[in-house]
Coordinates of C-alpha atoms and ligand atoms in Angstrom, one line a residue:
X1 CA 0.0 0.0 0.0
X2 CA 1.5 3.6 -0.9
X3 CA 0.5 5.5 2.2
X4 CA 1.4 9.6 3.2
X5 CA 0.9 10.5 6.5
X6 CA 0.5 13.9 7.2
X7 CA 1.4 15.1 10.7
X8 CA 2.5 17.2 13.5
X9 CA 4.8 15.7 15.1
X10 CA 3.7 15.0 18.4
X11 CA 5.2 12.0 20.6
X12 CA 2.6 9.5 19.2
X13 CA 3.3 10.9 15.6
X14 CA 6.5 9.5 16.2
X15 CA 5.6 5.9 17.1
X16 CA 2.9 6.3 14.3
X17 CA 6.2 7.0 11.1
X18 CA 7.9 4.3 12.6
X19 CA 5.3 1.5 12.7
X20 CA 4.3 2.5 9.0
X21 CA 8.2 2.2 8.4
X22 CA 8.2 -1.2 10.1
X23 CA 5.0 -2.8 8.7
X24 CA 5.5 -4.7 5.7
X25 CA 2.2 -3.9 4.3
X26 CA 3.4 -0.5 3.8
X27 CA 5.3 1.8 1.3
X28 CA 5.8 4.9 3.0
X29 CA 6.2 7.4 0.0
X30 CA 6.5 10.6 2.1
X31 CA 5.4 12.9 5.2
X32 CA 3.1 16.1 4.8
X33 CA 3.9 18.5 8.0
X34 CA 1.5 20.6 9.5
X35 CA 0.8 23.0 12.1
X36 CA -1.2 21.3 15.6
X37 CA 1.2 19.7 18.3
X38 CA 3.8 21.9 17.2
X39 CA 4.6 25.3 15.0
X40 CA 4.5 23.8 11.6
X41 CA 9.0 24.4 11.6
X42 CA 8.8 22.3 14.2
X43 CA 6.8 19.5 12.6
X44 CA 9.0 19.3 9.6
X45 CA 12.0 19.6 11.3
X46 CA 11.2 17.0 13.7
X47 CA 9.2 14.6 10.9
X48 CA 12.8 14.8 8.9
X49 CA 14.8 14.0 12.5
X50 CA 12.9 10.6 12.8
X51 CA 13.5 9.5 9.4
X52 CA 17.0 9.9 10.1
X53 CA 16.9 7.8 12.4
X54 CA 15.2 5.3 11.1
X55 CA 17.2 5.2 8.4
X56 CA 15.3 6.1 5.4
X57 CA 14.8 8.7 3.2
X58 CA 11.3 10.0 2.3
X59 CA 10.1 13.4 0.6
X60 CA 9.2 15.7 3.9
X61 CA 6.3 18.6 2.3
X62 CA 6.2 21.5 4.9
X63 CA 2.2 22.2 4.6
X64 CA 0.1 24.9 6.4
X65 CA 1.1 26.8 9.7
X66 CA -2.3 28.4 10.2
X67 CA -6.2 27.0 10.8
X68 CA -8.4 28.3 8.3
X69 CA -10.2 31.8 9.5
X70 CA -9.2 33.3 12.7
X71 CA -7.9 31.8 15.1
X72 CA -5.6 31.6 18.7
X73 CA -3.9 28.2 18.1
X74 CA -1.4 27.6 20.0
X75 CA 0.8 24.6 20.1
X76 CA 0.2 21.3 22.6
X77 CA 3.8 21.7 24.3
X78 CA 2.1 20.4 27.6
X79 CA 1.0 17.0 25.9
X80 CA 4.2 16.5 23.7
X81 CA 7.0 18.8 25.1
X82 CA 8.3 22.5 24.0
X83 CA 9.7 20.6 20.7
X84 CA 7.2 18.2 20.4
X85 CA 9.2 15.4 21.6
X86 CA 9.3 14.6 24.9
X87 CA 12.1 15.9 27.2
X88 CA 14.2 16.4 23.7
X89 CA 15.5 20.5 24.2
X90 CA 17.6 20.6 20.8
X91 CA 16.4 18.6 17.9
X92 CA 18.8 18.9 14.5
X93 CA 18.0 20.2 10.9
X94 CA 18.6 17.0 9.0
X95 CA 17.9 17.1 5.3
X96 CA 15.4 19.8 4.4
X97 CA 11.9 19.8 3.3
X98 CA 11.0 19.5 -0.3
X99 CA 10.4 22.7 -2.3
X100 CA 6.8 21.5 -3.0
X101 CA 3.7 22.7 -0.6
X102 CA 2.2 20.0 1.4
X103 CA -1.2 20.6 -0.5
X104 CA 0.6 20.2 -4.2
X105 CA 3.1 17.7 -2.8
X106 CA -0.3 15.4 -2.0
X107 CA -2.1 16.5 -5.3
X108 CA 0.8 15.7 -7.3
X109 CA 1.3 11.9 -5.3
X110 CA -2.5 11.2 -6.1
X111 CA -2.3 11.8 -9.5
X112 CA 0.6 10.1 -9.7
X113 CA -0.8 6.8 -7.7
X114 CA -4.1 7.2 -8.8
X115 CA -6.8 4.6 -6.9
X116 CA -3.7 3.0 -4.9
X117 CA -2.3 6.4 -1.9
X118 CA -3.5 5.9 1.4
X119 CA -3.3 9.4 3.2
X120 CA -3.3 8.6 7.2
X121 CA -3.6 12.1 8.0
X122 CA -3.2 12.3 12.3
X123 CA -2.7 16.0 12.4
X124 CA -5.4 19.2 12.0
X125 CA -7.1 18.6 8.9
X126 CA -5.1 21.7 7.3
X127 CA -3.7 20.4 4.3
X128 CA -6.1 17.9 3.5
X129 CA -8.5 20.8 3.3
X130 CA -5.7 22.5 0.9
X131 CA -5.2 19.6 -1.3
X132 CA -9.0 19.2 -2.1
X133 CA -9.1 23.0 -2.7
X134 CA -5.9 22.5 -5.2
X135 CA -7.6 19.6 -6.9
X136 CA -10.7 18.4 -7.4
X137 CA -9.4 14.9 -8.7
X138 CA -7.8 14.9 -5.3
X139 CA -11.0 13.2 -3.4
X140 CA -11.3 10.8 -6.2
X141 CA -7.7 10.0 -6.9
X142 CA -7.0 9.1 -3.3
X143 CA -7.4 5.6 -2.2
X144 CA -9.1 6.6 1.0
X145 CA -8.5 9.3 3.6
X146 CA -7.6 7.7 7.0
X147 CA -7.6 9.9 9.8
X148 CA -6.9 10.2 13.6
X149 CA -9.1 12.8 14.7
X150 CA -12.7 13.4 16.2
X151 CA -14.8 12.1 19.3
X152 CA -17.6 9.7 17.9
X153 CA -19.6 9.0 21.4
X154 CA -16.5 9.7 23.4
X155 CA -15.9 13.1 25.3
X156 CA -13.1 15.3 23.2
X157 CA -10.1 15.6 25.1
X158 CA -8.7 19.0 24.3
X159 CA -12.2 20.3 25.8
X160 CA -15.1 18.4 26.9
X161 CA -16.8 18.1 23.4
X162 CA -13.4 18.3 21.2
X163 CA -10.8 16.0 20.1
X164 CA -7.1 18.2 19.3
X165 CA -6.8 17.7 15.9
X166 CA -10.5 18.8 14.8
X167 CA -10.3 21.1 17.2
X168 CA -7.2 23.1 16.1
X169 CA -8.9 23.3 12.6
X170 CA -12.9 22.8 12.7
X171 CA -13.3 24.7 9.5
X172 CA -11.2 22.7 7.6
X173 CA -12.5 19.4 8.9
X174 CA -15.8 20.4 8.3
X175 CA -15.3 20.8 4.7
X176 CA -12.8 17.3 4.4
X177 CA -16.2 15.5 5.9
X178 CA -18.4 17.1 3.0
X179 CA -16.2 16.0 0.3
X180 CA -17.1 13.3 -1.5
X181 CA -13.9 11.3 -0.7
X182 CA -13.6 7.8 0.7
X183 CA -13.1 8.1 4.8
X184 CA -12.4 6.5 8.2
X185 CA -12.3 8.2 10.9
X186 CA -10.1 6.6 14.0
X187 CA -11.3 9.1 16.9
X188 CA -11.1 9.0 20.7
X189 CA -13.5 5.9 20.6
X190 CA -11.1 3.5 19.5
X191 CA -7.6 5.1 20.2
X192 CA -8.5 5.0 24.0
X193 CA -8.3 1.4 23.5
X194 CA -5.0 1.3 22.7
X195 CA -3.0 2.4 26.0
X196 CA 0.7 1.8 26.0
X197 CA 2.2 1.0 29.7
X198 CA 5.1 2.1 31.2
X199 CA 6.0 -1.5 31.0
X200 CA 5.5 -1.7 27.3
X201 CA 7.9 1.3 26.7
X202 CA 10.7 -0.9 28.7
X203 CA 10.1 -3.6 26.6
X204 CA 10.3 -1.5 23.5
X205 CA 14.3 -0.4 24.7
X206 CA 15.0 -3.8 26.2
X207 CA 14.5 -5.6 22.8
X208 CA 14.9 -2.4 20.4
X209 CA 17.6 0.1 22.1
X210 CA 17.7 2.2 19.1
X211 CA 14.5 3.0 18.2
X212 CA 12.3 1.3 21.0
X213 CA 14.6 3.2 22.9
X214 CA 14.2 6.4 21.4
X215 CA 10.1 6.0 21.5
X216 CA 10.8 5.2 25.5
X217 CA 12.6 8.0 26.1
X218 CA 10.2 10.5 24.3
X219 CA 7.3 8.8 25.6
X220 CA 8.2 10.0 29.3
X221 CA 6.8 13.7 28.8
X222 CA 3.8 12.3 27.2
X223 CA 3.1 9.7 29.9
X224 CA 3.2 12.2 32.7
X225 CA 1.0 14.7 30.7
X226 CA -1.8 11.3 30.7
X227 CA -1.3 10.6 34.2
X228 CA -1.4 14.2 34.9
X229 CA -5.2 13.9 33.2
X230 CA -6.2 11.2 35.4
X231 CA -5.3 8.2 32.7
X232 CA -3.3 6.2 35.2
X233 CA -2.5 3.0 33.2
X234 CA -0.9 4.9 30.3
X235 CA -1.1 6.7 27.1
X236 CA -3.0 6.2 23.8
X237 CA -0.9 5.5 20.7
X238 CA -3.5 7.9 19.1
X239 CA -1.4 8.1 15.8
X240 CA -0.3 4.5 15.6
X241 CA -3.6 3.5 15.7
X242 CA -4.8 5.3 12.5
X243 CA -1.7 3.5 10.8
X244 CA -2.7 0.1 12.2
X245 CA -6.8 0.9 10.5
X246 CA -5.1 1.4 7.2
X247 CA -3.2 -1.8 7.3
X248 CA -5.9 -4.0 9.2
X249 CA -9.5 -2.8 9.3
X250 CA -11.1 -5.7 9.9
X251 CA -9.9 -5.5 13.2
X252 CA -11.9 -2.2 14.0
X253 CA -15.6 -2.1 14.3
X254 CA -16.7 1.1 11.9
X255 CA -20.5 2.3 11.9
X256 CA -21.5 4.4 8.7
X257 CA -22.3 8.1 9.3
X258 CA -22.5 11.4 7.8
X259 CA -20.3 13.7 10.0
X260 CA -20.2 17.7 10.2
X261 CA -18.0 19.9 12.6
X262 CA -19.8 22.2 15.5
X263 CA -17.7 25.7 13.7
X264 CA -18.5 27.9 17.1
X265 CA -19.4 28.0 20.4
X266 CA -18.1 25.9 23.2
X267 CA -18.6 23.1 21.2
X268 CA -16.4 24.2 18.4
X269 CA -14.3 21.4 16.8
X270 CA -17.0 18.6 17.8
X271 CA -17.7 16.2 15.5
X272 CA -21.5 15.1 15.2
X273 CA -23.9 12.9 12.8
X274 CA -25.5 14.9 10.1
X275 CA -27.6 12.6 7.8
X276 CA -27.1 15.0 4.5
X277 CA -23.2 14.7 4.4
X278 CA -21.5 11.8 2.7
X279 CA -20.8 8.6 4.7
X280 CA -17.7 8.0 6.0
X281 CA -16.4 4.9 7.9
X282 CA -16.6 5.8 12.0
X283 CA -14.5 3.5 14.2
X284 CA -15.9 2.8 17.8
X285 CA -13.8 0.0 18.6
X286 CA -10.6 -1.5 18.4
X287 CA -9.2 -4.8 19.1
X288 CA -7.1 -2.5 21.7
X289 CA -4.5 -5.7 23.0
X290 CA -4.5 -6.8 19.1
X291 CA -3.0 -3.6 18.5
X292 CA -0.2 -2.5 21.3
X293 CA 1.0 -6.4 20.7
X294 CA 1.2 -5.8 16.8
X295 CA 2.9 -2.5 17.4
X296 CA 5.1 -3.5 19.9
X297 CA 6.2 -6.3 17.6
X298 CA 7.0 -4.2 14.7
X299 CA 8.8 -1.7 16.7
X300 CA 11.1 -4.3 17.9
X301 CA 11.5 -5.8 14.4
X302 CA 13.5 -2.5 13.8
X303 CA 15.8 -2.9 16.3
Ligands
BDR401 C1 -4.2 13.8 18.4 O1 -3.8 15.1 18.8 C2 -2.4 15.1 18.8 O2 -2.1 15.7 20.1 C3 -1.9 13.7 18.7 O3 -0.7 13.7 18.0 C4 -3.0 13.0 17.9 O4 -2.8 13.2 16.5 C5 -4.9 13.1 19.6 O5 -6.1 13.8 19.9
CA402 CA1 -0.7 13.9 15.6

């Protein structure tokens, strides 16, 4: 499967590049940055840092750094640190981004792949917005439009009606939902099934120093921030999740909806079933052990 992910990352960004790098289902063909966990430099730069050390090179697309309209975003240092990973203070330029927006960098990959990209998009839903602006092939040249984002019949969690990534862009998720483009959306409902432990993270730098290691180490910031929440056990791979739905829906349970975004009020950013907007695919459940096992397994496979 050729899959993008566009992302900001973000801790569980992290742990959702390298699963895609490590699953043998996947060819990851490049990483769309955006604006959301951290300033949309930051996401780049830090997308670019974990390829590095991973090991592989991919296309890095520096996308939008702004929601649509007006707005007082400001980044999620308290859930993924001032850099956006973890405890990490100084994170190196490696490489640079490709001299192509994320928006046309996306466009351009569709055409190219036409009926076979997978876009996993687990950031605010900036650029997706952008690329179906760009192109209106875009919705119908994609293979489908996974995304980590929304709270189904779960409470948000960046406010009580709000999950982060629709939140930090409602406009723009509003209009990805009323495109006619093929979607699953992996929200709150199921990625709160998948809680990685403490324990977990050990295993993950017992058996894979390098990059198990890595994920531990970051992980620590984002860990506290959960407990910090009152979710004791330990923290959702939000990101990883979305990954794993593109690889291995059958092990989801989806119901069909229509879905539009609440664009003011208190409730602005929460998504809610409207009967006159195309269907897309809505997880509420996950096979939640199915998945940390599977991810922990592929994390170690890269050492
Ligand atoms: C989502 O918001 C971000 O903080 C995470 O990276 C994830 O994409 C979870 O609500
Ligand atoms: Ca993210």
């Amino acid at each position: 499967m050729k899959l993008i992910i566009d992302t900001d990352p973000g801790v569980d960004d992290a742990m959702a590049i390298a699963l895609a790098h490590a699953m043998p289902e996947i060819d990851l063909i490049g990483l769309t940055a955006c604006f959301g966990n951290t300033f949309v430099s930051q996401s780049s730069r830090n997308a670019r840092y974990i390829c590095d050390l991973l090991g592989f090179a991919v296309p890095v697309a520096e996308g939008a750094s702004l929601p649509y309209g007006e707005t007082d975003y400001v980044p999620s240092a308290n859930v993924h640190g001032p850099e956006g990973l973890g405890n990490i203070e100084t994170i190196s330029q490696i490489g640079k981004n490709i001299d192509e927006s994320a928006a046309a960098f996306l466009v351009r990959m569709a055409a190219e792949h036409k009926g076979e990209l997978v876009v996993c998009a687990v950031a605010p839903l900036t650029n997706i917005a952008d690329a179906l602006a760009l192109d209106p092939a875009f919705a119908s040249n994609v293979k489908e439009l996974v995304i980590m984002g929304g709270a189904y019949q779960h409470n948000g969690n960046i406010t009580p009606y709000a999950e982060a990534n629709i939140f930090h862009d409602a406009k723009a998720a509003d209009a990805v939902f009323a495109a006619d483009i093929p979607i699953k959306m992996i929200g709150l409902d199921a990625t709160m099934l998948t809680l990685l432990t403490p324990h977990d993270f050990h295993e993950l730098a017992l058996h894979a120093p390098k990059i198990g290691g890595f994920i531990e180490h970051i992980s620590k910031f984002y860990l506290e921030f959960y407990r910090s929440v009152g979710v004791m056990t330990g923290c959702p791979m939000h990101d990883a999740t979305a990954v794993l739905a593109c690889t291995h829906p059958e092990n989801f349970t989806f119901e069909e909806v229509g879905l539009r975004v609440v664009l003011d009020g208190k409730e602005i950013g929460q998504t809610i079933a409207d009967d006159t907007r195309p269907r897309v695919q809505v997880a509420v459940s996950v096979a939640g052990k199915w998945a940390v096992d599977l991810f922990k397994e592929r994390i170690v496979s890269l050492g």
